[in-house]
Amino acid sequence: QHNPHFKRGRTTIVHLFEWRWSDIAAECERFLAPKGFGGVQISPPNEHIVLDQPWRPWWQRYQPISYDLCSRSGSEEEFKDMIIRCNNVGVNIYVDAVINHMCGSGGGEGNHSSCGSWFSASKKDFPSVPYSAWDFSVNKCRTSSGDIENYGDIFQVRDCRLVSLLDLDLEKDYVRGKVAEYMNKLIDLGVAGFRVDACKHMWPGDLENVYGRLQNLNTTWFPRDSKPFIFQEVIDLGGEAISYTEYVHLGRVTEFKYGAKLGKVFRKWDEEKLFYTRTWGEGWSFMSDGNAVVFVDNHDNQRGHGAGGSSIITFWDSRLYKMAVGYMLAHPYGVTRVMSSYSWNRNFVNGKDQNDWMGPPSNTNGSTKSVSVNPDQTCGDGWVCEHRWRQITNMVIFRNVVNGQPQTNWWDNQSNQVAFGRGDRGFIYCFSTPSTLNVTLNTGMSGGTYCDVISGQKEGNNCTGKQILVSDDGHAHFKISNLDEDPFVAIHAESKI
Ligand code: AAO
């Protein structure tokens, strides 16, 4: 189902990667709701393996041990409390659902799991679900290793193990039932939908069956007969045997071309120029608007996992990142997702980060640190909180203000400067050329003085940033210097002073 069920005209999801439930609950109340965020993608809430080698990697959460709700992010009680508190302020929760597999085949045997459940990877025994050996698709896989060896073979990709993760047989009624039971429990608790992990590795028909078993959303917070929002992780940069088109009828799909291409544009690689984005969206052979979830980076490709490669822009390149995220949020295409990361000790050897496994900021006992908030509203203790960067937060608000308006008044200089409006509700001007520029443009907005929400924002009747004077015929003069903190400007109907 393609509708995110955002409340109160909100439009954007933030991925609070590896945050604790208690921190997310507080963030919904103190920041996300007042700033107009539509929802939060959370890390997988179910029981996962706990690994020593490497020490507590972030990716242990993509190795389920059971569907019990205790994880590195907190207990079931904390999880329930988060859902209630976020829903009460109109912020939806989307669960990262890992249903393709259980832990890695080399995961061992014992109680090294987040709720302490016993399991055996070698015997494929997970009594807390329970799953046992015949619930896995071992006999279907035709590769000698049992792992996916060739992405060109659609049978391998669906029936063999993704990086040795024990592959569930979703053709079985019992397995479908257990997965649906887990998802329905979450729906009962009040979640609004799911980011479904590794969909390329599941047959569309199996997913259709599982989704068909899902209940409607909890009517305490959602209208009657609302189906859960589904967005499916399918990596399709083109050129593989499996295409995103096999999944779009089931729900939205992650559009990985978006961040890969936008990265090239803002980095000016492959002779890309910003003005080529005049046809951004379907014109760049992305999936249709109504099917796409878009993002500049995600938790995988910000650290070299997954796909997109080196063109992906992340918080490490903060100036470029704010421009790329700003552009995404201004542009009408897709349901937008903003990344919120933690920082780690990167260590590149021959182009590969040796520390790409590092988990979230943690205490000496291994528990995840709480997110601390500095007086200037940024975060501390290693939490990056891109979603709290003024430029990004204010563009999330921009997207809400212009929601439903078409893209209008496009302008470019045939190179790396562009500007466009969203009807009479908002206007953005950005450039990535090493020069200063002065232009007068038609904004399509009503006359008056507006506060630029990138260099500052409207506070009461004051503007802490640049002021933009729009004449009665809608024209305004823009001047940005490459020495400015950010080479873009954005105004919207609610930033008028
Ligand atoms: C860990 C260890 C493994 C170990 C395993 C089991 O790292 O060495 O074998 O445990 O013990 C995450 C981590 C994994 C981790 C796993 C489990 O990323 O490192 O394994 O948790 O702890 C594929 C999938 C896609 C997946 C992505 C990472 O299709 O679904 O790999 N993403 C999700 C999650 C992710 C998670 C899992 C799935 C598993 O977001 O966090 O893994 O639950 C091609 C294919 C893609 C494929 C990539 C990477 O992409 O198209 O489908 O993604 O390769 O293998 C160009 C191409 C592009 C290509 C790309 C990379 O860009 O155009 O198509 O190159 O080659």
Coordinates of C-alpha atoms and ligand atoms in Angstrom, one line a residue:
Q1 CA 0.0 0.0 0.0
H2 CA 1.5 3.3 -1.2
N3 CA 0.1 5.9 1.3
P4 CA 2.3 6.8 4.3
H5 CA -0.7 8.1 6.2
F6 CA 1.1 11.3 7.2
K7 CA -0.9 13.5 9.5
R8 CA -1.5 17.3 9.5
G9 CA -0.1 17.9 6.0
R10 CA 3.3 16.5 6.9
T11 CA 5.5 15.0 4.2
T12 CA 8.8 13.6 5.4
I13 CA 10.2 10.5 7.1
V14 CA 13.4 10.6 9.2
H15 CA 15.5 7.5 9.8
L16 CA 16.7 7.6 13.4
F17 CA 19.3 5.0 12.8
E18 CA 20.1 3.0 15.9
W19 CA 18.4 5.4 18.3
R20 CA 16.9 4.0 21.5
W21 CA 13.1 3.9 21.8
S22 CA 13.1 6.3 24.8
D23 CA 15.1 8.9 22.8
I24 CA 12.8 8.6 19.8
A25 CA 9.8 9.1 22.1
A26 CA 11.3 12.3 23.5
E27 CA 12.4 13.5 20.0
C28 CA 8.8 13.1 18.7
E29 CA 7.6 15.3 21.4
R30 CA 10.3 17.9 21.7
F31 CA 11.4 18.2 18.0
L32 CA 9.8 16.1 15.3
A33 CA 6.2 17.1 15.9
P34 CA 6.8 20.8 16.3
K35 CA 9.0 20.9 13.2
G36 CA 6.5 19.0 11.1
F37 CA 8.2 15.6 10.5
G38 CA 5.7 13.0 9.3
G39 CA 7.2 9.9 10.7
V40 CA 10.3 8.0 11.9
Q41 CA 11.9 4.9 10.4
I42 CA 13.2 2.9 13.3
S43 CA 15.9 0.2 13.5
P44 CA 14.6 -3.4 13.6
P45 CA 12.8 -3.8 16.9
N46 CA 12.9 -7.6 17.1
E47 CA 15.4 -9.8 18.9
H48 CA 18.7 -10.0 17.1
I49 CA 22.1 -11.8 17.4
V50 CA 24.8 -10.2 19.6
L51 CA 28.2 -10.4 18.2
D52 CA 31.7 -10.1 19.7
Q53 CA 33.7 -10.3 16.4
P54 CA 33.6 -7.5 15.4
W55 CA 32.3 -6.0 18.6
R56 CA 28.6 -5.2 18.5
P57 CA 28.4 -4.1 14.8
W58 CA 25.4 -2.1 13.7
W59 CA 24.5 -4.9 11.3
Q60 CA 23.8 -7.4 14.0
R61 CA 20.3 -6.0 14.0
Y62 CA 19.8 -7.4 10.5
Q63 CA 20.2 -10.9 11.9
P64 CA 17.0 -11.9 13.6
I65 CA 16.8 -14.5 16.4
S66 CA 13.1 -14.1 17.1
Y67 CA 10.2 -11.7 16.8
D68 CA 10.3 -10.8 20.5
L69 CA 10.5 -7.0 20.9
C70 CA 13.7 -6.5 22.8
S71 CA 16.7 -5.1 21.0
R72 CA 19.7 -2.8 21.3
S73 CA 17.2 0.1 21.2
G74 CA 15.3 -1.0 24.3
S75 CA 12.6 -3.3 25.8
E76 CA 9.1 -4.0 24.7
E77 CA 7.7 -1.6 27.3
E78 CA 9.9 1.2 26.0
F79 CA 8.9 0.3 22.5
K80 CA 5.2 0.5 23.3
D81 CA 5.7 3.8 25.1
M82 CA 7.4 5.3 22.1
I83 CA 4.6 4.3 19.7
I84 CA 2.0 5.9 22.0
R85 CA 3.9 9.1 22.6
C86 CA 4.9 9.6 18.9
N87 CA 1.3 8.8 17.7
N88 CA -0.1 11.2 20.2
V89 CA 1.8 14.0 18.7
G90 CA 1.0 12.9 15.1
V91 CA 4.4 11.4 14.2
N92 CA 4.1 8.0 12.6
I93 CA 6.4 5.0 13.3
Y94 CA 7.6 2.8 10.4
V95 CA 9.3 -0.5 11.3
D96 CA 12.3 -1.9 9.5
A97 CA 11.0 -5.4 9.0
V98 CA 13.7 -8.1 8.5
I99 CA 11.7 -11.1 7.2
N100 CA 13.8 -12.6 4.5
H101 CA 16.2 -14.4 6.8
M102 CA 17.4 -15.1 10.3
C103 CA 21.0 -14.8 11.5
G104 CA 24.1 -15.8 9.5
S105 CA 24.9 -19.5 9.0
G106 CA 28.0 -19.0 11.1
G107 CA 26.1 -17.4 13.9
G108 CA 26.9 -20.2 16.4
E109 CA 24.7 -21.7 19.1
G110 CA 23.8 -20.3 22.5
N111 CA 22.1 -17.3 24.2
H112 CA 24.1 -14.5 22.5
S113 CA 20.9 -12.7 21.5
S114 CA 19.3 -9.4 22.6
C115 CA 16.6 -11.0 24.7
G116 CA 18.7 -13.9 25.7
S117 CA 16.8 -16.5 23.7
W118 CA 18.7 -19.7 22.9
F119 CA 19.2 -20.6 19.2
S120 CA 21.4 -22.7 16.9
A121 CA 22.4 -21.3 13.6
S122 CA 24.1 -24.6 12.5
K123 CA 20.9 -26.6 13.3
K124 CA 18.6 -23.7 12.0
D125 CA 16.8 -23.9 15.2
F126 CA 15.1 -20.8 16.6
P127 CA 12.7 -22.0 19.3
S128 CA 11.5 -18.5 20.3
V129 CA 9.6 -18.2 17.0
P130 CA 9.7 -21.2 16.6
Y131 CA 11.4 -22.0 13.3
S132 CA 13.3 -25.2 12.6
A133 CA 15.4 -26.5 9.7
W134 CA 12.4 -27.2 7.3
D135 CA 11.4 -23.5 7.4
F136 CA 14.4 -22.5 5.4
S137 CA 14.8 -22.6 1.6
V138 CA 18.0 -24.8 1.7
N139 CA 16.7 -27.4 -0.8
K140 CA 15.7 -24.8 -3.4
C141 CA 19.1 -23.1 -3.6
R142 CA 21.3 -24.5 -6.5
T143 CA 24.6 -22.8 -5.8
S144 CA 27.4 -24.9 -4.3
S145 CA 28.1 -22.5 -1.5
G146 CA 24.4 -22.1 -0.6
D147 CA 24.9 -18.3 -1.0
I148 CA 23.9 -15.9 -3.7
E149 CA 26.8 -16.0 -6.2
N150 CA 25.3 -14.3 -9.2
Y151 CA 22.8 -11.4 -9.2
G152 CA 22.0 -12.3 -12.8
D153 CA 20.2 -15.4 -11.7
I154 CA 16.8 -14.6 -10.3
F155 CA 16.4 -18.0 -8.7
Q156 CA 19.7 -17.7 -6.7
V157 CA 18.8 -14.2 -5.6
R158 CA 15.5 -15.4 -4.1
D159 CA 16.3 -18.9 -3.0
C160 CA 19.9 -18.7 -1.8
R161 CA 21.4 -17.0 1.2
L162 CA 22.2 -13.3 1.1
V163 CA 25.7 -13.0 2.5
S164 CA 25.2 -16.4 4.3
L165 CA 22.0 -15.2 6.1
L166 CA 19.8 -18.2 6.8
D167 CA 17.1 -17.8 4.1
L168 CA 13.5 -18.3 5.2
D169 CA 11.1 -20.2 2.9
L170 CA 8.3 -17.7 2.5
E171 CA 6.5 -20.1 0.2
K172 CA 5.5 -22.1 3.3
D173 CA 2.2 -21.2 4.9
Y174 CA 3.7 -21.6 8.3
V175 CA 6.5 -19.1 7.7
R176 CA 4.1 -16.6 6.1
G177 CA 1.9 -17.0 9.1
K178 CA 4.7 -16.3 11.6
V179 CA 5.9 -13.3 9.7
A180 CA 2.4 -11.9 9.4
E181 CA 1.8 -12.5 13.1
Y182 CA 4.9 -10.4 13.9
M183 CA 3.9 -7.6 11.6
N184 CA 0.3 -7.7 12.9
K185 CA 1.5 -7.4 16.5
L186 CA 3.3 -4.2 15.5
I187 CA 0.2 -2.9 13.7
D188 CA -1.9 -3.6 16.8
L189 CA 0.6 -1.6 18.9
G190 CA 0.1 1.4 16.5
V191 CA 2.8 1.4 13.9
A192 CA 1.9 3.1 10.5
G193 CA 3.8 0.8 8.2
F194 CA 7.0 -1.0 7.3
R195 CA 10.3 -0.6 5.4
V196 CA 10.7 -4.2 4.2
D197 CA 14.3 -5.2 4.2
A198 CA 15.9 -7.1 1.3
C199 CA 12.8 -7.5 -0.9
K200 CA 14.9 -8.3 -4.0
H201 CA 15.6 -11.6 -2.2
M202 CA 11.9 -12.5 -1.7
W203 CA 9.5 -13.6 -4.5
P204 CA 6.9 -10.9 -5.2
G205 CA 4.2 -13.5 -4.9
D206 CA 5.3 -14.5 -1.4
L207 CA 5.3 -10.9 -0.3
E208 CA 1.9 -10.4 -1.8
N209 CA 0.6 -13.2 0.3
V210 CA 2.2 -11.9 3.5
Y211 CA 1.0 -8.3 2.9
G212 CA -2.5 -9.8 2.2
R213 CA -2.5 -11.1 5.8
L214 CA -1.9 -7.7 7.4
Q215 CA -4.6 -6.0 9.4
N216 CA -5.8 -2.5 9.1
L217 CA -4.0 0.2 11.2
N218 CA -5.0 0.8 14.8
T219 CA -8.1 3.1 14.8
T220 CA -6.9 4.8 18.0
W221 CA -4.7 6.9 15.7
F222 CA -5.6 6.1 12.1
P223 CA -8.8 6.3 10.0
R224 CA -10.9 3.1 9.7
D225 CA -9.8 0.7 6.9
S226 CA -6.3 2.2 6.6
K227 CA -3.8 -0.4 5.3
P228 CA -0.2 -0.3 6.5
F229 CA 2.2 1.8 4.4
I230 CA 4.7 -0.5 2.7
F231 CA 8.0 0.6 1.3
Q232 CA 10.3 -2.1 0.0
E233 CA 14.1 -2.1 -0.2
V234 CA 14.9 -3.2 -3.7
I235 CA 18.3 -2.0 -5.0
D236 CA 17.9 -1.4 -8.7
L237 CA 20.5 0.8 -10.4
G238 CA 19.6 -0.9 -13.7
G239 CA 21.4 -3.8 -15.4
E240 CA 20.4 -6.7 -13.1
A241 CA 18.0 -9.5 -13.7
I242 CA 15.6 -8.3 -11.0
S243 CA 13.8 -5.0 -11.6
Y244 CA 11.9 -2.8 -9.2
T245 CA 8.9 -3.1 -11.5
E246 CA 8.2 -6.5 -10.0
Y247 CA 7.4 -4.9 -6.7
V248 CA 5.7 -1.5 -7.3
H249 CA 2.2 -3.0 -7.3
L250 CA 2.7 -4.1 -3.7
G251 CA 3.8 -0.9 -2.2
R252 CA 6.4 1.8 -2.7
V253 CA 10.0 1.0 -3.5
T254 CA 13.3 2.7 -2.5
E255 CA 14.6 4.6 -5.5
F256 CA 18.4 4.1 -5.3
K257 CA 19.1 5.8 -8.5
Y258 CA 18.0 9.1 -6.9
G259 CA 20.9 9.5 -4.4
A260 CA 23.5 8.0 -6.8
K261 CA 22.6 10.5 -9.5
L262 CA 22.1 13.5 -7.2
G263 CA 25.5 12.8 -5.8
K264 CA 27.0 12.9 -9.3
V265 CA 25.2 16.1 -10.1
F266 CA 26.4 18.0 -6.9
R267 CA 29.9 16.6 -7.2
K268 CA 29.9 17.4 -11.0
W269 CA 31.1 14.0 -11.9
D270 CA 30.6 12.5 -15.4
E271 CA 30.1 16.1 -16.6
E272 CA 26.8 16.3 -14.8
K273 CA 25.3 19.7 -14.4
L274 CA 22.7 21.0 -12.1
F275 CA 20.6 22.4 -15.0
Y276 CA 20.2 18.9 -16.4
T277 CA 17.9 18.3 -13.4
R278 CA 15.2 20.3 -15.1
T279 CA 13.7 16.9 -15.9
W280 CA 14.5 15.4 -12.5
G281 CA 12.3 12.5 -11.5
E282 CA 10.7 10.3 -14.1
G283 CA 12.6 12.2 -16.8
W284 CA 15.8 10.6 -15.4
S285 CA 14.2 7.2 -15.8
F286 CA 13.4 6.9 -12.1
M287 CA 10.2 5.0 -11.2
S288 CA 6.9 6.8 -11.2
D289 CA 6.4 9.5 -8.6
G290 CA 3.7 7.6 -6.8
N291 CA 5.9 4.5 -6.3
A292 CA 9.1 6.1 -5.0
V293 CA 10.7 6.6 -1.6
V294 CA 13.7 8.9 -2.1
F295 CA 16.8 9.8 0.0
V296 CA 20.2 11.2 -0.5
D297 CA 22.0 8.5 1.5
N298 CA 20.9 5.5 3.6
H299 CA 22.5 3.6 6.5
D300 CA 24.2 1.2 4.1
N301 CA 25.6 3.4 1.4
Q302 CA 26.8 6.1 3.8
R303 CA 29.4 3.5 4.9
G304 CA 30.1 1.6 1.6
H305 CA 27.5 -1.2 2.0
G306 CA 24.6 -1.7 -0.4
A307 CA 24.7 0.4 -3.6
G308 CA 25.3 3.8 -5.0
G309 CA 29.1 3.8 -4.7
S310 CA 31.3 6.7 -4.0
S311 CA 29.0 9.3 -5.5
I312 CA 26.7 9.1 -2.5
I313 CA 26.9 12.3 -0.4
T314 CA 26.7 12.0 3.4
F315 CA 27.1 14.2 6.5
W316 CA 30.8 13.8 6.1
D317 CA 30.6 16.3 3.2
S318 CA 28.3 18.6 5.1
R319 CA 28.0 21.6 2.8
L320 CA 27.3 19.5 -0.2
Y321 CA 25.0 17.3 1.8
K322 CA 22.8 20.3 2.9
M323 CA 22.5 21.3 -0.7
A324 CA 21.5 17.9 -1.9
V325 CA 19.0 17.3 0.9
G326 CA 17.7 20.8 0.3
Y327 CA 17.2 20.1 -3.4
M328 CA 15.4 16.8 -2.6
L329 CA 13.0 18.4 -0.2
A330 CA 12.2 21.3 -2.5
H331 CA 11.5 19.0 -5.5
P332 CA 8.0 17.5 -5.7
Y333 CA 9.1 13.9 -6.7
G334 CA 8.7 11.0 -4.3
V335 CA 8.1 10.4 -0.6
T336 CA 11.2 11.9 1.0
R337 CA 13.3 10.3 3.8
V338 CA 16.0 12.2 5.7
M339 CA 18.9 10.3 7.2
S340 CA 20.0 10.8 10.8
S341 CA 23.3 9.2 11.6
Y342 CA 25.9 8.7 14.3
S343 CA 29.5 9.4 13.5
W344 CA 32.2 6.7 13.8
N345 CA 35.9 6.5 13.5
R346 CA 36.4 6.1 9.8
N347 CA 39.6 4.4 8.7
F348 CA 40.2 4.0 5.0
V349 CA 42.8 1.5 3.8
N350 CA 43.0 1.2 0.1
G351 CA 39.7 2.9 -0.3
K352 CA 37.8 0.7 2.1
D353 CA 36.7 1.9 5.5
Q354 CA 38.0 -0.7 8.0
N355 CA 35.4 0.5 10.6
D356 CA 32.3 0.3 8.4
W357 CA 30.9 -2.1 11.0
M358 CA 31.0 0.2 14.0
G359 CA 27.9 0.4 16.0
P360 CA 26.2 3.4 17.6
P361 CA 27.8 5.5 20.4
S362 CA 27.8 3.2 23.4
N363 CA 28.7 3.0 27.1
T364 CA 31.4 0.7 28.4
N365 CA 28.8 -2.0 29.1
G366 CA 27.9 -2.0 25.4
S367 CA 24.5 -0.3 25.8
T368 CA 23.7 2.4 23.3
K369 CA 24.2 5.9 24.6
S370 CA 21.3 8.3 24.9
V371 CA 21.1 11.1 22.4
S372 CA 22.2 14.3 24.2
V373 CA 21.0 17.7 22.9
N374 CA 23.3 20.8 23.0
P375 CA 22.0 24.3 23.8
D376 CA 22.1 25.2 20.1
Q377 CA 19.8 22.2 19.3
T378 CA 22.5 20.1 17.7
C379 CA 23.2 16.7 19.2
G380 CA 26.2 15.5 21.2
D381 CA 27.9 12.2 22.2
G382 CA 28.6 11.2 18.6
W383 CA 25.0 11.6 17.3
V384 CA 25.1 13.6 14.1
C385 CA 21.3 14.5 13.9
E386 CA 21.4 15.8 10.4
H387 CA 17.6 16.3 10.8
R388 CA 18.3 19.0 13.3
W389 CA 20.7 21.0 11.1
R390 CA 18.8 24.3 10.5
Q391 CA 19.0 24.0 6.7
I392 CA 17.5 20.5 6.7
T393 CA 14.9 21.1 9.3
N394 CA 13.7 24.2 7.6
M395 CA 13.5 22.5 4.2
V396 CA 11.3 19.7 5.8
I397 CA 9.0 22.6 6.9
F398 CA 9.3 24.1 3.3
R399 CA 8.1 20.8 1.8
N400 CA 5.0 20.8 4.1
V401 CA 4.2 24.4 3.2
V402 CA 4.4 23.7 -0.6
N403 CA 2.8 20.3 -0.4
G404 CA 0.5 19.6 -3.4
Q405 CA 1.9 22.5 -5.5
P406 CA 3.5 21.7 -8.9
Q407 CA 7.0 22.7 -9.8
T408 CA 6.9 26.1 -11.5
N409 CA 9.0 29.0 -12.7
W410 CA 12.1 26.9 -13.5
W411 CA 15.2 28.9 -14.3
D412 CA 18.8 27.9 -15.0
N413 CA 21.9 29.4 -16.4
Q414 CA 22.6 26.3 -18.6
S415 CA 25.2 25.3 -16.1
N416 CA 25.2 24.8 -12.3
Q417 CA 22.7 27.3 -11.2
V418 CA 19.0 26.6 -11.0
A419 CA 15.9 27.9 -9.3
F420 CA 12.3 26.8 -9.2
G421 CA 9.1 27.5 -7.4
R422 CA 6.3 25.5 -6.0
G423 CA 3.2 27.4 -7.2
D424 CA 2.9 30.5 -5.1
R425 CA 3.9 28.8 -1.9
G426 CA 7.7 28.5 -2.1
F427 CA 10.8 29.2 -4.1
I428 CA 14.4 27.9 -4.0
Y429 CA 17.5 29.1 -5.7
C430 CA 20.8 27.1 -5.6
F431 CA 24.1 26.9 -7.4
S432 CA 27.3 25.0 -7.2
T433 CA 29.6 27.1 -9.3
P434 CA 32.7 28.7 -7.7
S435 CA 31.5 32.2 -8.3
T436 CA 29.2 34.9 -7.0
L437 CA 26.0 35.5 -8.8
N438 CA 23.3 38.2 -8.9
V439 CA 20.1 37.5 -10.6
T440 CA 16.5 38.7 -10.7
L441 CA 14.0 35.9 -11.0
N442 CA 10.3 35.4 -11.1
T443 CA 9.4 33.6 -7.9
G444 CA 5.6 33.2 -8.5
M445 CA 5.0 34.4 -5.0
S446 CA 3.0 37.3 -3.7
G447 CA 4.8 40.6 -3.0
G448 CA 6.4 41.2 0.3
T449 CA 9.5 40.5 2.4
Y450 CA 10.5 36.9 3.0
C451 CA 13.0 35.4 5.3
D452 CA 15.5 33.0 3.7
V453 CA 15.1 29.7 5.7
I454 CA 18.6 28.5 4.8
S455 CA 20.8 31.3 6.3
G456 CA 18.4 31.8 9.2
Q457 CA 14.7 31.7 9.8
K458 CA 11.7 33.7 10.8
E459 CA 11.5 34.2 14.6
G460 CA 8.4 36.1 15.6
N461 CA 8.4 39.0 13.2
N462 CA 12.1 39.0 12.8
C463 CA 14.4 37.3 10.4
T464 CA 17.7 35.8 11.5
G465 CA 18.9 35.3 8.0
K466 CA 18.9 37.1 4.6
Q467 CA 15.8 39.0 3.7
I468 CA 14.4 38.6 0.2
L469 CA 12.2 41.3 -1.2
V470 CA 9.6 40.1 -3.7
S471 CA 8.0 42.8 -5.8
D472 CA 4.3 42.9 -6.6
D473 CA 4.9 41.1 -9.9
G474 CA 6.6 38.3 -8.1
H475 CA 10.2 39.1 -9.1
A476 CA 13.0 39.1 -6.6
H477 CA 16.7 39.8 -6.6
F478 CA 19.0 37.0 -5.4
K479 CA 22.6 37.3 -4.5
I480 CA 24.6 34.5 -3.2
S481 CA 28.3 34.4 -2.8
N482 CA 30.3 31.2 -2.9
L483 CA 31.7 32.3 0.4
D484 CA 28.3 32.1 2.0
E485 CA 27.9 29.3 4.5
D486 CA 25.4 27.7 2.1
P487 CA 25.1 28.5 -1.6
F488 CA 21.3 28.3 -1.7
V489 CA 18.3 30.3 -0.6
A490 CA 14.7 29.3 0.0
I491 CA 11.6 31.2 0.9
H492 CA 8.1 30.1 1.5
A493 CA 4.6 31.4 2.3
E494 CA 5.1 31.0 6.0
S495 CA 8.5 32.7 6.1
K496 CA 7.0 36.0 5.0
I497 CA 7.6 38.8 7.5
Ligands
AAO1 C1 27.1 -9.4 7.9 C2 28.6 -9.5 7.4 C3 28.7 -10.6 6.3 C4 28.2 -11.9 6.9 C5 26.8 -11.7 7.4 C6 26.3 -13.0 8.0 O1 28.9 -8.2 6.8 O2 30.0 -10.6 5.9 O3 28.3 -12.9 5.9 O4 26.8 -10.7 8.3 O5 27.1 -13.3 9.1 C7 23.6 -5.7 6.7 C8 25.0 -5.5 6.3 C9 25.7 -6.8 6.0 C10 25.5 -7.8 7.1 C11 24.0 -8.0 7.3 C12 23.7 -9.0 8.4 O6 25.1 -4.6 5.2 O7 27.1 -6.5 5.8 O8 26.2 -9.0 6.8 O9 23.4 -6.7 7.7 O10 24.3 -8.6 9.6 C13 22.3 -6.4 -1.0 C14 20.8 -6.6 -0.8 C15 20.2 -5.6 0.1 C16 21.1 -5.3 1.3 C17 22.5 -4.9 0.9 C18 23.4 -4.6 2.0 O11 20.1 -6.8 -2.0 O12 18.9 -6.0 0.5 O13 23.0 -6.1 0.1 N1 20.5 -4.3 2.2 C19 19.7 -4.7 3.4 C20 20.0 -3.8 4.6 C21 21.3 -4.1 5.1 C22 21.4 -5.5 5.6 C23 20.6 -6.5 4.9 C24 19.8 -6.1 3.8 C25 20.5 -7.8 5.3 O14 19.8 -2.5 4.3 O15 21.7 -3.2 6.1 O16 22.8 -6.0 5.6 O17 19.4 -7.8 6.3 C26 24.4 -5.2 -5.7 C27 23.0 -5.6 -5.7 C28 22.3 -5.3 -4.4 C29 23.2 -5.8 -3.2 C30 24.5 -5.1 -3.3 C31 25.4 -5.4 -2.1 O18 24.5 -3.7 -5.8 O19 22.3 -5.0 -6.7 O20 21.1 -6.0 -4.3 O21 22.5 -5.4 -2.0 O22 25.1 -5.5 -4.5 O23 25.8 -6.8 -2.2 C32 27.0 -1.2 -8.0 C33 25.8 -1.9 -8.7 C34 24.8 -2.3 -7.6 C35 25.5 -3.3 -6.7 C36 26.6 -2.4 -6.0 C37 27.3 -3.2 -5.0 O24 26.6 0.0 -7.4 O25 25.2 -1.1 -9.6 O26 23.7 -3.0 -8.2 O27 27.5 -2.0 -7.0 O28 28.0 -4.3 -5.6

